[in-house]
mmCIF file of C-alpha atoms in Angstrom:
data_model
loop_
_atom_site.group_PDB
_atom_site.id
_atom_site.type_symbol
_atom_site.label_atom_id
_atom_site.label_comp_id
_atom_site.label_asym_id
_atom_site.label_seq_id
_atom_site.Cartn_x
_atom_site.Cartn_y
_atom_site.Cartn_z
ATOM 1 C CA MET A 1 -3.858 -5.448 10.215
ATOM 2 C CA PRO A 2 -5.015 -1.719 9.434
ATOM 3 C CA ASN A 3 -8.586 -1.264 9.124
ATOM 4 C CA ARG A 4 -7.881 0.626 5.820
ATOM 5 C CA ALA A 5 -8.608 0.203 2.154
ATOM 6 C CA VAL A 6 -4.974 -0.357 0.298
ATOM 7 C CA ILE A 7 -4.549 0.506 -3.242
ATOM 8 C CA ALA A 8 -1.667 -0.626 -5.267
ATOM 9 C CA ASP A 9 -0.323 0.830 -8.799
ATOM 10 C CA ALA A 10 1.225 -1.679 -11.234
ATOM 11 C CA SER A 11 4.878 -0.795 -10.667
ATOM 12 C CA THR A 12 4.712 -2.001 -7.268
ATOM 13 C CA LEU A 13 2.924 -5.314 -8.206
ATOM 14 C CA ILE A 14 5.342 -6.200 -10.880
ATOM 15 C CA GLY A 15 8.505 -5.255 -8.728
ATOM 16 C CA LEU A 16 7.009 -7.345 -5.954
ATOM 17 C CA HIS A 17 6.374 -9.898 -8.252
ATOM 18 C CA LYS A 18 9.827 -9.998 -9.638
ATOM 19 C CA ILE A 19 11.557 -10.777 -6.217
ATOM 20 C CA LYS A 20 8.713 -13.055 -5.173
ATOM 21 C CA GLY A 21 7.346 -11.037 -2.668
ATOM 22 C CA LEU A 22 3.858 -10.179 -3.300
ATOM 23 C CA ASP A 23 2.919 -12.195 -0.420
ATOM 24 C CA LEU A 24 4.427 -9.326 1.687
ATOM 25 C CA LEU A 25 1.265 -7.035 0.798
ATOM 26 C CA GLN A 26 -1.114 -9.679 2.285
ATOM 27 C CA GLN A 27 0.827 -10.026 5.271
ATOM 28 C CA LEU A 28 1.202 -6.391 5.950
ATOM 29 C CA TYR A 29 -2.521 -5.312 4.812
ATOM 30 C CA GLY A 30 -4.846 -8.385 4.162
ATOM 31 C CA HIS A 31 -5.793 -7.338 1.045
ATOM 32 C CA VAL A 32 -5.027 -5.081 -1.355
ATOM 33 C CA GLU A 33 -7.415 -3.458 -3.998
ATOM 34 C CA ILE A 34 -6.364 -2.641 -8.004
ATOM 35 C CA THR A 35 -8.478 -1.283 -10.529
ATOM 36 C CA SER A 36 -8.781 -3.253 -13.953
ATOM 37 C CA ILE A 37 -6.612 -1.073 -15.512
ATOM 38 C CA VAL A 38 -3.980 -1.892 -13.263
ATOM 39 C CA LYS A 39 -4.301 -5.479 -13.807
ATOM 40 C CA GLU A 40 -3.867 -4.954 -17.243
ATOM 41 C CA GLU A 41 -0.677 -3.322 -17.081
ATOM 42 C CA CYS A 42 0.456 -5.849 -14.582
ATOM 43 C CA ALA A 43 0.331 -8.779 -16.998
ATOM 44 C CA VAL A 44 1.084 -11.160 -14.320
ATOM 45 C CA ASP A 45 -1.363 -13.662 -12.452
ATOM 46 C CA LEU A 46 -2.312 -12.157 -9.363
ATOM 47 C CA PRO A 47 -3.536 -13.713 -6.128
ATOM 48 C CA GLY A 48 -6.886 -13.486 -5.028
ATOM 49 C CA TRP A 49 -6.636 -11.124 -2.330
ATOM 50 C CA ILE A 50 -5.698 -8.676 -4.576
ATOM 51 C CA GLN A 51 -9.345 -7.349 -5.880
ATOM 52 C CA ILE A 52 -10.486 -5.714 -8.608
ATOM 53 C CA ASN A 53 -12.670 -2.427 -7.690
ATOM 54 C CA ASP A 54 -13.377 -0.069 -10.760
ATOM 55 C CA ARG A 55 -15.405 2.212 -8.704
ATOM 56 C CA TYR A 56 -13.312 4.945 -8.975
ATOM 57 C CA ASP A 57 -14.506 8.670 -9.792
ATOM 58 C CA PRO A 58 -14.709 8.967 -13.649
ATOM 59 C CA VAL A 59 -14.187 12.871 -13.613
ATOM 60 C CA ALA A 60 -11.067 12.417 -11.550
ATOM 61 C CA TYR A 61 -9.909 10.035 -13.754
ATOM 62 C CA ARG A 62 -10.032 11.831 -16.808
ATOM 63 C CA SER A 63 -8.935 15.084 -15.196
ATOM 64 C CA LEU A 64 -5.496 13.070 -14.074
ATOM 65 C CA TYR A 65 -5.368 10.912 -17.274
ATOM 66 C CA PRO A 66 -3.664 13.364 -19.712
ATOM 67 C CA SER A 67 -0.879 13.793 -17.010
ATOM 68 C CA LEU A 68 -0.256 10.205 -15.734
ATOM 69 C CA ASP A 69 -0.595 6.984 -17.244
ATOM 70 C CA ALA A 70 -3.947 5.178 -17.445
ATOM 71 C CA GLY A 71 -3.017 2.818 -14.340
ATOM 72 C CA GLU A 72 -1.901 5.884 -11.926
ATOM 73 C CA ALA A 73 -4.625 7.914 -12.922
ATOM 74 C CA SER A 74 -7.645 5.008 -11.875
ATOM 75 C CA SER A 75 -5.506 4.335 -9.008
ATOM 76 C CA ILE A 76 -5.541 7.525 -7.333
ATOM 77 C CA ALA A 77 -9.015 8.421 -8.730
ATOM 78 C CA LEU A 78 -10.124 5.031 -6.408
ATOM 79 C CA ALA A 79 -8.345 6.191 -3.574
ATOM 80 C CA LEU A 80 -10.205 9.610 -3.633
ATOM 81 C CA THR A 81 -13.159 7.813 -3.424
ATOM 82 C CA LEU A 82 -12.740 5.595 -0.570
ATOM 83 C CA GLU A 83 -11.753 6.861 3.427
ATOM 84 C CA ASN A 84 -9.114 5.543 5.276
ATOM 85 C CA VAL A 85 -6.979 4.844 2.303
ATOM 86 C CA LEU A 86 -3.181 3.949 1.584
ATOM 87 C CA LEU A 87 -1.979 4.264 -2.011
ATOM 88 C CA ILE A 88 0.716 2.557 -2.863
ATOM 89 C CA ILE A 89 2.567 3.836 -6.104
ATOM 90 C CA ASP A 90 5.967 4.447 -7.021
ATOM 91 C CA GLU A 91 6.370 6.843 -10.057
ATOM 92 C CA ARG A 92 7.644 10.423 -9.043
ATOM 93 C CA LYS A 93 4.947 12.053 -11.018
ATOM 94 C CA GLY A 94 2.132 10.125 -9.575
ATOM 95 C CA ARG A 95 3.267 10.404 -6.094
ATOM 96 C CA LYS A 96 3.134 13.925 -6.473
ATOM 97 C CA TRP A 97 -0.359 14.272 -7.359
ATOM 98 C CA ALA A 98 -1.085 12.120 -4.636
ATOM 99 C CA ARG A 99 0.337 13.769 -2.409
ATOM 100 C CA SER A 100 -1.358 17.092 -3.821
ATOM 101 C CA MET A 101 -4.584 16.133 -3.477
ATOM 102 C CA GLY A 102 -4.340 14.389 0.323
ATOM 103 C CA VAL A 103 -3.794 11.021 -0.772
ATOM 104 C CA PRO A 104 -1.519 9.057 2.171
ATOM 105 C CA ILE A 105 1.247 6.924 0.255
ATOM 106 C CA THR A 106 4.040 4.626 0.144
ATOM 107 C CA GLY A 107 5.921 2.536 -2.329
ATOM 108 C CA LEU A 108 7.909 -0.497 -2.721
ATOM 109 C CA ILE A 109 10.586 0.260 -0.991
ATOM 110 C CA GLY A 110 8.278 1.601 1.974
ATOM 111 C CA ILE A 111 6.770 -1.949 2.171
ATOM 112 C CA LEU A 112 10.496 -3.669 2.047
ATOM 113 C CA ILE A 113 11.353 -1.228 5.045
ATOM 114 C CA ARG A 114 7.974 -2.395 6.849
ATOM 115 C CA ALA A 115 8.255 -6.097 5.849
ATOM 116 C CA LYS A 116 11.811 -5.799 7.569
ATOM 117 C CA GLN A 117 10.860 -3.722 10.658
ATOM 118 C CA ARG A 118 7.901 -6.337 10.963
ATOM 119 C CA GLY A 119 10.282 -9.367 10.525
ATOM 120 C CA LEU A 120 8.865 -10.709 7.465
ATOM 121 C CA ILE A 121 12.196 -10.473 5.655
ATOM 122 C CA SER A 122 15.669 -11.071 6.866
ATOM 123 C CA SER A 123 17.419 -9.013 4.610
ATOM 124 C CA GLY A 124 16.378 -5.910 3.356
ATOM 125 C CA LYS A 125 19.660 -5.083 1.365
ATOM 126 C CA GLN A 126 19.123 -8.693 -0.675
ATOM 127 C CA GLN A 127 15.676 -7.570 -1.531
ATOM 128 C CA LEU A 128 17.070 -4.030 -3.001
ATOM 129 C CA ASN A 129 19.981 -5.646 -4.421
ATOM 130 C CA SER A 130 17.326 -7.965 -6.078
ATOM 131 C CA LEU A 131 15.038 -5.121 -7.321
ATOM 132 C CA ARG A 132 17.871 -3.564 -8.970
ATOM 133 C CA GLU A 133 19.077 -6.446 -10.570
ATOM 134 C CA GLN A 134 15.173 -6.698 -11.958
ATOM 135 C CA GLY A 135 15.382 -3.134 -13.585
ATOM 136 C CA PHE A 136 13.547 -1.458 -10.781
ATOM 137 C CA ARG A 137 14.798 2.095 -10.818
ATOM 138 C CA LEU A 138 16.420 2.983 -7.295
ATOM 139 C CA SER A 139 18.729 5.801 -6.904
ATOM 140 C CA ASP A 140 21.641 5.400 -4.443
ATOM 141 C CA ARG A 141 20.372 7.934 -2.026
ATOM 142 C CA VAL A 142 17.221 6.030 -1.963
ATOM 143 C CA TYR A 143 19.195 2.732 -1.319
ATOM 144 C CA GLU A 144 20.918 4.201 1.319
ATOM 145 C CA LEU A 145 18.091 5.707 3.191
ATOM 146 C CA ALA A 146 16.224 2.459 2.967
ATOM 147 C CA LEU A 147 19.377 0.653 4.773
ATOM 148 C CA LYS A 148 19.658 2.756 7.283
ATOM 149 C CA GLU A 149 15.454 2.813 7.833
ATOM 150 C CA MET A 150 16.207 -1.092 8.008
ATOM 151 C CA ASN A 151 19.027 -0.717 10.167
ATOM 152 C CA GLU A 152 21.257 -2.225 7.794
ATOM 153 C CA GLU A 153 23.850 0.242 6.726
#
């Protein structure tokens, strides 16, 4: 398991919960940190290996919150306080802000690609289709690129 802090935003957790894939995060990263704001946004029971960490920079949070939702802002603000971090975030605007601040990111699709490459799931296509059925926004372009990365063209 990587020796890094892994922080997740709500949309990733909600998406994985809907397709019964939350355990993939534990298998890939060991534990994940979220802010209490993200926990509230999820509104689902989360396993104990997902830990609350509210030691984010309040100045960074306040500077991000006008442009982003509270969960995204708190997740990025937390990522900025930690070293060797990976932020799992899906919303385009949040990803753009995180990148501009030098925060390494991935998203739900990146998690599924990595899980497939490590043999943790048998069918990436099935997972992607399930996400779409659950209402997760996934463009045809990203869908096709993900299948290619999973060798499921």
